[in-house]
């Protein structure tokens, strides 16, 4: 694996980064936590499918159908290998992380959780790992408690252990916060939850794109992530599940491909993962996901993480003396490439709008984590999120842009 990233070599592989924004501005893209840009190889892989092998998968026996099926299932196998999973049957293709977590709630949760059961979440969760459990809790009269987030943006692990003593049936947490950049000690948390008898769901949407994740080592019961945050297409996500759990769960949706047999009396389900993949799937997107995995493996995930750590430290340094700026979350040495901040007296939406006029794309708002912002008594933050194609020059541009923001509101 590579140990360093050549910014020029990487950035030139992303066509969108070559185009000017607002006619004459260089695009400085600092919103990869929302969605990552796509390298040419991913775009070309999807075009090639539509140009040469476009057909439905699994059902046809003609040449195009067989070629499409092979490409799609190869992408599943590549993705399994990428996250350290030996059996590709444990990977269900979904639309995104949100659908993956909803699938767990609506199938495993509805079947195995009962009135009064406790679900443990954390205060830093994305709405995708909150709302499905809220809906289920209301339906089945479940209890929900939250692991506290400390002032430094890390989880209160003593509080976590206290909640585990209440014997929750389910523990769900994010591997890396999309607001704070906090990388949670997933392996330790999973082991502790299993000792307490809980099933564990991990939201890996911000983890898998940015550092090496090995699920054989972590041993979660379920793990979810999205293709579009890891240089892949939108509309394709992954749910990993242990085989015994997937086999015990009822299907999520009904229709084609999730059945073995249908009669006038009823139906029998297909084997996993197809039991959870009703209808025609996102075939081109699945193939694009496989190309994204190939691309990231060619760079090396250790190199990606090292690059982002260096950029995050540089961001902290270059923003250190910006008047009225407050970064939310832990120090640069213990977080991923997410820097959320406030500027005293200036609304984040105004910050983002002025930066956009300079060609700098950042996120402003609650980032689908309203309870976390409530915890910090903030209505919103501005978020700059980094990826393998970003450079120090991008962060210098951010700093210059923020100086302009302050000048306008002075």
Coordinates of C-alpha atoms in Angstrom, one line a residue:
X1 CA 0.0 0.0 0.0
X2 CA 1.1 3.6 -0.6
X3 CA 2.1 5.5 2.5
X4 CA 1.6 9.0 0.9
X5 CA -0.9 10.5 -1.5
X6 CA 0.1 12.5 -4.5
X7 CA -2.4 15.3 -4.5
X8 CA -1.9 16.1 -8.2
X9 CA -2.2 12.4 -9.2
X10 CA -5.3 11.9 -7.2
X11 CA -7.2 15.1 -7.9
X12 CA -6.8 14.8 -11.7
X13 CA -8.8 11.6 -11.6
X14 CA -11.9 13.5 -10.5
X15 CA -13.5 15.3 -13.5
X16 CA -15.7 17.6 -11.4
X17 CA -12.7 19.1 -9.7
X18 CA -11.3 20.4 -13.0
X19 CA -14.3 22.6 -13.7
X20 CA -14.6 26.2 -12.6
X21 CA -17.5 27.2 -10.3
X22 CA -19.3 30.5 -10.6
X23 CA -17.7 31.0 -14.0
X24 CA -14.1 31.7 -12.9
X25 CA -13.6 30.3 -9.4
X26 CA -11.6 27.1 -8.6
X27 CA -13.9 24.5 -7.0
X28 CA -12.8 23.9 -3.4
X29 CA -14.9 20.9 -2.4
X30 CA -15.1 20.5 1.4
X31 CA -18.4 18.6 1.7
X32 CA -17.3 15.0 1.3
X33 CA -19.1 14.0 4.6
X34 CA -22.3 14.7 2.7
X35 CA -21.2 13.0 -0.5
X36 CA -17.8 12.3 -2.1
X37 CA -16.9 13.2 -5.6
X38 CA -16.4 10.3 -8.1
X39 CA -13.3 9.4 -10.0
X40 CA -13.4 8.8 -13.7
X41 CA -13.0 5.0 -13.3
X42 CA -16.3 4.8 -11.4
X43 CA -18.1 6.9 -14.0
X44 CA -16.7 4.8 -16.8
X45 CA -17.6 1.5 -15.2
X46 CA -21.3 2.6 -15.0
X47 CA -21.2 3.9 -18.6
X48 CA -19.6 0.6 -19.8
X49 CA -22.5 -1.4 -18.2
X50 CA -25.1 0.7 -20.0
X51 CA -23.2 0.6 -23.3
X52 CA -22.2 -3.0 -23.3
X53 CA -23.9 -5.3 -20.8
X54 CA -27.2 -3.6 -19.8
X55 CA -29.6 -6.4 -18.8
X56 CA -31.5 -7.5 -15.6
X57 CA -29.6 -9.8 -13.3
X58 CA -30.1 -13.2 -11.8
X59 CA -33.1 -14.2 -14.0
X60 CA -31.9 -14.2 -17.6
X61 CA -29.8 -16.9 -19.3
X62 CA -28.8 -14.8 -22.3
X63 CA -25.3 -13.4 -22.6
X64 CA -26.0 -9.9 -21.5
X65 CA -27.9 -11.1 -18.4
X66 CA -25.1 -13.4 -17.4
X67 CA -22.4 -10.7 -17.9
X68 CA -24.4 -8.2 -15.8
X69 CA -25.0 -10.7 -13.1
X70 CA -21.3 -11.6 -12.9
X71 CA -20.3 -7.9 -12.7
X72 CA -22.8 -7.2 -10.0
X73 CA -21.9 -10.2 -7.9
X74 CA -18.2 -9.4 -8.4
X75 CA -18.9 -6.0 -6.9
X76 CA -20.5 -7.6 -3.8
X77 CA -17.4 -9.9 -3.4
X78 CA -15.0 -7.0 -3.8
X79 CA -16.9 -5.0 -1.2
X80 CA -16.9 -7.9 1.2
X81 CA -13.2 -8.3 0.9
X82 CA -12.7 -4.5 1.3
X83 CA -14.3 -4.7 4.8
X84 CA -12.7 -7.9 5.9
X85 CA -15.7 -10.2 5.3
X86 CA -15.0 -13.7 3.9
X87 CA -18.6 -14.7 3.0
X88 CA -20.2 -12.2 0.6
X89 CA -23.6 -13.6 1.4
X90 CA -23.4 -11.5 4.5
X91 CA -23.6 -8.3 2.4
X92 CA -27.1 -7.0 1.4
X93 CA -27.1 -4.3 -1.2
X94 CA -29.5 -1.4 -0.2
X95 CA -29.9 2.2 -1.4
X96 CA -27.9 3.7 1.4
X97 CA -27.0 3.6 5.2
X98 CA -30.5 4.9 6.1
X99 CA -32.2 2.1 4.3
X100 CA -29.8 -0.5 5.8
X101 CA -30.7 0.7 9.4
X102 CA -34.4 0.8 8.6
X103 CA -34.1 -2.7 7.3
X104 CA -32.7 -3.9 10.6
X105 CA -35.4 -2.0 12.6
X106 CA -38.3 -3.2 10.4
X107 CA -37.2 -6.9 10.3
X108 CA -35.0 -7.9 13.2
X109 CA -36.4 -5.2 15.5
X110 CA -40.1 -6.0 14.8
X111 CA -39.5 -9.7 15.3
X112 CA -37.2 -9.9 18.2
X113 CA -37.8 -6.7 20.4
X114 CA -40.6 -6.7 22.8
X115 CA -42.4 -4.2 25.1
X116 CA -40.1 -2.7 27.7
X117 CA -36.9 -3.7 26.0
X118 CA -34.1 -1.2 26.1
X119 CA -32.3 0.3 23.1
X120 CA -29.0 2.2 23.8
X121 CA -28.0 4.9 21.4
X122 CA -25.6 7.8 21.7
X123 CA -26.1 11.6 21.7
X124 CA -23.9 11.9 18.5
X125 CA -26.0 9.8 16.2
X126 CA -27.1 10.8 12.7
X127 CA -30.9 10.9 12.3
X128 CA -30.6 7.7 10.2
X129 CA -29.5 5.9 13.4
X130 CA -32.2 7.6 15.6
X131 CA -35.5 7.9 13.7
X132 CA -35.9 4.2 12.8
X133 CA -35.5 3.3 16.5
X134 CA -37.9 6.1 17.5
X135 CA -40.5 4.7 15.1
X136 CA -40.0 1.1 16.4
X137 CA -40.0 2.2 20.0
X138 CA -43.3 4.0 19.6
X139 CA -44.8 0.9 17.8
X140 CA -43.6 -1.7 20.3
X141 CA -43.3 0.4 23.5
X142 CA -39.6 0.1 23.8
X143 CA -37.3 2.3 26.0
X144 CA -34.4 4.3 24.6
X145 CA -31.5 5.8 26.5
X146 CA -28.5 7.7 25.3
X147 CA -24.8 7.6 26.0
X148 CA -23.7 11.1 26.9
X149 CA -21.3 13.1 24.8
X150 CA -18.7 14.9 26.9
X151 CA -17.7 18.5 26.3
X152 CA -14.6 17.4 24.3
X153 CA -16.8 15.6 21.8
X154 CA -16.0 12.0 23.0
X155 CA -18.4 9.5 24.4
X156 CA -18.6 9.1 28.2
X157 CA -17.5 5.5 28.3
X158 CA -18.2 5.2 32.0
X159 CA -21.8 6.2 31.3
X160 CA -21.9 3.6 28.4
X161 CA -20.9 0.9 30.8
X162 CA -23.5 2.0 33.3
X163 CA -26.2 1.8 30.6
X164 CA -25.0 -1.7 29.6
X165 CA -25.7 -2.8 33.2
X166 CA -29.4 -2.3 32.4
X167 CA -29.1 -5.2 29.9
X168 CA -30.2 -3.5 26.7
X169 CA -31.4 -5.8 23.9
X170 CA -29.9 -3.5 21.2
X171 CA -26.9 -1.1 21.1
X172 CA -26.5 1.2 18.1
X173 CA -23.8 3.8 17.6
X174 CA -21.8 5.6 14.9
X175 CA -18.2 4.5 14.2
X176 CA -17.3 8.1 13.3
X177 CA -19.4 11.2 14.0
X178 CA -20.3 13.2 10.9
X179 CA -20.3 16.4 13.0
X180 CA -17.5 16.0 15.6
X181 CA -15.2 13.8 13.6
X182 CA -15.0 11.6 16.8
X183 CA -13.8 8.1 16.0
X184 CA -15.4 5.9 18.6
X185 CA -13.7 2.8 20.1
X186 CA -15.9 0.5 18.1
X187 CA -14.2 -2.8 18.9
X188 CA -14.2 -2.1 22.7
X189 CA -17.9 -1.0 22.6
X190 CA -19.0 -4.0 20.6
X191 CA -17.2 -6.4 23.0
X192 CA -18.7 -4.7 26.0
X193 CA -22.2 -4.7 24.5
X194 CA -21.9 -8.4 23.6
X195 CA -20.9 -9.2 27.2
X196 CA -24.1 -7.5 28.3
X197 CA -26.1 -9.6 25.9
X198 CA -27.0 -6.9 23.4
X199 CA -27.1 -7.1 19.6
X200 CA -24.9 -4.3 18.1
X201 CA -25.6 -2.1 15.1
X202 CA -22.8 0.2 13.8
X203 CA -23.3 3.1 11.5
X204 CA -20.2 3.0 9.4
X205 CA -21.1 5.7 6.8
X206 CA -18.2 8.0 7.9
X207 CA -15.8 5.2 8.7
X208 CA -15.5 2.9 5.7
X209 CA -14.6 5.7 3.2
X210 CA -11.8 7.1 5.4
X211 CA -9.9 4.3 7.2
X212 CA -9.4 0.6 7.1
X213 CA -12.4 -1.3 8.6
X214 CA -12.2 -5.0 9.2
X215 CA -15.5 -6.5 10.4
X216 CA -14.0 -9.9 11.1
X217 CA -11.9 -8.1 13.7
X218 CA -14.7 -5.8 15.0
X219 CA -17.4 -8.5 15.1
X220 CA -20.5 -6.3 15.0
X221 CA -23.9 -8.0 14.5
X222 CA -24.8 -5.4 11.8
X223 CA -22.8 -2.8 10.1
X224 CA -24.1 -0.2 7.5
X225 CA -22.4 2.2 5.0
X226 CA -23.1 4.0 1.7
X227 CA -21.3 3.9 -1.6
X228 CA -21.7 7.6 -2.4
X229 CA -19.5 8.6 0.6
X230 CA -16.6 6.4 -0.6
X231 CA -16.2 7.7 -4.2
X232 CA -19.0 5.4 -5.4
X233 CA -22.4 6.2 -6.9
X234 CA -25.5 7.4 -5.1
X235 CA -28.3 4.9 -4.7
X236 CA -26.2 2.0 -3.4
X237 CA -25.5 1.1 0.2
X238 CA -24.4 -2.0 2.1
X239 CA -25.8 -3.8 5.1
X240 CA -23.5 -6.4 6.7
X241 CA -25.1 -8.9 9.0
X242 CA -24.2 -12.1 10.7
X243 CA -25.6 -15.0 8.8
X244 CA -27.6 -16.5 11.7
X245 CA -29.3 -13.1 12.2
X246 CA -30.0 -12.6 8.5
X247 CA -31.4 -16.1 8.2
X248 CA -33.7 -15.5 11.2
X249 CA -35.1 -12.2 9.9
X250 CA -38.2 -11.9 7.8
X251 CA -38.0 -10.2 4.4
X252 CA -38.0 -6.4 4.2
X253 CA -39.9 -6.0 0.9
X254 CA -41.9 -8.4 -1.2
X255 CA -41.5 -9.0 -5.0
X256 CA -39.2 -10.4 -7.5
X257 CA -35.9 -12.0 -6.7
X258 CA -36.6 -12.3 -2.9
X259 CA -38.6 -15.5 -3.4
X260 CA -37.8 -19.1 -4.1
X261 CA -41.4 -20.0 -4.9
X262 CA -44.8 -18.4 -5.1
X263 CA -48.1 -20.3 -5.2
X264 CA -51.8 -19.4 -4.7
X265 CA -51.2 -20.4 -1.0
X266 CA -48.2 -18.3 -0.3
X267 CA -44.4 -18.0 -0.9
X268 CA -41.0 -19.1 0.3
X269 CA -38.1 -16.7 0.6
X270 CA -34.9 -16.8 -1.3
X271 CA -31.5 -17.4 0.4
X272 CA -29.6 -14.4 1.9
X273 CA -28.7 -11.9 0.7
X274 CA -31.3 -12.0 -2.0
X275 CA -34.1 -12.4 0.6
X276 CA -33.7 -8.7 1.3
X277 CA -33.2 -7.5 -2.3
X278 CA -36.6 -7.4 -3.8
X279 CA -37.1 -6.2 -7.4
X280 CA -34.6 -5.0 -9.9
X281 CA -31.6 -3.6 -7.9
X282 CA -29.4 -0.7 -8.7
X283 CA -27.2 -2.7 -11.1
X284 CA -25.1 0.0 -12.6
X285 CA -24.6 1.6 -9.1
X286 CA -23.5 -1.8 -7.7
X287 CA -20.9 -2.1 -10.4
X288 CA -19.8 1.5 -9.7
X289 CA -19.5 0.5 -6.1
X290 CA -17.1 -2.3 -7.1
X291 CA -15.1 0.2 -9.1
X292 CA -14.9 2.6 -6.2
X293 CA -13.5 -0.2 -4.0
X294 CA -10.9 -1.0 -6.7
X295 CA -10.0 2.7 -6.7
X296 CA -9.7 3.1 -2.9
X297 CA -7.6 -0.1 -2.7
X298 CA -5.3 1.2 -5.4
X299 CA -4.6 4.2 -3.2
X300 CA -4.6 2.3 0.1
X301 CA -6.8 3.1 3.0
X302 CA -3.9 3.6 5.4
X303 CA -2.7 6.3 3.0
X304 CA -6.1 7.9 2.9
X305 CA -6.3 8.1 6.7
X306 CA -2.8 9.4 7.1
X307 CA -3.5 12.1 4.4
X308 CA -6.7 13.2 6.2
X309 CA -5.0 13.3 9.6
X310 CA -2.3 15.5 8.2
X311 CA -4.9 17.8 6.6
X312 CA -7.0 17.9 9.7
X313 CA -4.0 19.0 11.8
X314 CA -3.3 21.6 9.2
X315 CA -6.9 22.8 9.3
X316 CA -6.6 23.3 13.1
X317 CA -3.4 25.2 12.6
X318 CA -4.6 27.5 9.8
X319 CA -7.9 28.2 11.6
X320 CA -6.4 28.7 15.0
X321 CA -6.4 32.5 15.0
X322 CA -9.6 33.2 13.1
X323 CA -11.5 35.7 15.3
X324 CA -14.5 34.2 17.0
X325 CA -14.1 30.7 15.5
X326 CA -14.8 27.7 17.7
X327 CA -14.2 24.1 16.5
X328 CA -16.6 21.6 17.9
X329 CA -15.3 18.2 19.0
X330 CA -12.0 16.5 19.9
X331 CA -8.5 17.5 19.0
X332 CA -7.0 17.0 15.5
X333 CA -5.0 14.0 16.6
X334 CA -8.0 11.9 17.6
X335 CA -10.6 12.7 15.0
X336 CA -11.3 12.0 11.3
X337 CA -11.3 14.6 8.6
X338 CA -14.4 16.6 9.7
X339 CA -14.1 20.1 11.1
X340 CA -17.4 21.7 12.3
X341 CA -17.2 25.2 13.7
X342 CA -19.1 28.3 14.6
X343 CA -18.2 32.0 14.0
X344 CA -19.3 34.2 16.8
X345 CA -22.2 36.4 15.8
X346 CA -22.5 35.0 12.2
X347 CA -25.0 32.4 11.2
X348 CA -23.5 29.3 9.6
X349 CA -25.8 29.7 6.5
X350 CA -24.3 33.1 5.9
X351 CA -20.8 31.7 6.3
X352 CA -21.6 29.0 3.7
X353 CA -23.2 31.4 1.3
X354 CA -20.3 33.7 1.3
X355 CA -17.8 30.9 1.0
X356 CA -19.8 29.5 -1.9
X357 CA -19.4 32.8 -3.8
X358 CA -15.7 32.1 -3.6
X359 CA -16.0 28.6 -5.0
X360 CA -15.7 26.9 -1.6
X361 CA -18.3 24.2 -0.9
X362 CA -19.0 23.6 2.8
X363 CA -22.1 22.4 4.7
X364 CA -24.2 24.6 7.0
X365 CA -26.9 23.4 9.3
X366 CA -27.5 20.6 11.8
X367 CA -26.0 17.9 9.5
X368 CA -28.9 15.5 10.3
X369 CA -27.8 15.5 13.9
X370 CA -30.2 17.9 15.6
X371 CA -30.0 16.2 19.1
X372 CA -26.2 16.6 19.0
X373 CA -26.4 20.3 18.3
X374 CA -29.0 20.5 21.1
X375 CA -26.4 18.9 23.4
X376 CA -24.0 21.7 22.6
X377 CA -26.7 24.4 22.6
X378 CA -26.1 25.2 19.0
X379 CA -28.7 25.8 16.3
X380 CA -26.3 24.9 13.6
X381 CA -22.6 24.7 12.6
X382 CA -20.5 25.1 9.5
X383 CA -18.8 21.9 8.5
X384 CA -15.7 21.5 6.3
X385 CA -15.1 17.8 5.6
X386 CA -12.0 16.4 3.9
X387 CA -11.1 13.5 1.6
X388 CA -8.3 12.1 -0.3
X389 CA -8.5 14.7 -3.1
X390 CA -8.2 17.7 -0.8
X391 CA -5.0 19.7 -0.3
X392 CA -3.5 22.3 2.0
X393 CA -4.3 24.8 -0.7
X394 CA -8.0 24.0 -0.2
X395 CA -7.7 24.8 3.5
X396 CA -5.7 28.0 2.8
X397 CA -8.7 29.0 0.5
X398 CA -11.1 28.3 3.4
X399 CA -9.0 30.5 5.7
X400 CA -9.0 33.3 3.2
X401 CA -12.8 32.9 2.6
X402 CA -13.4 33.1 6.4
X403 CA -11.4 36.3 6.6
X404 CA -13.8 37.7 3.9
X405 CA -16.8 36.5 5.9
X406 CA -15.6 38.3 9.0
X407 CA -14.8 41.4 6.9
X408 CA -18.3 41.5 5.5
X409 CA -19.9 41.2 9.0
X410 CA -17.5 43.5 10.8

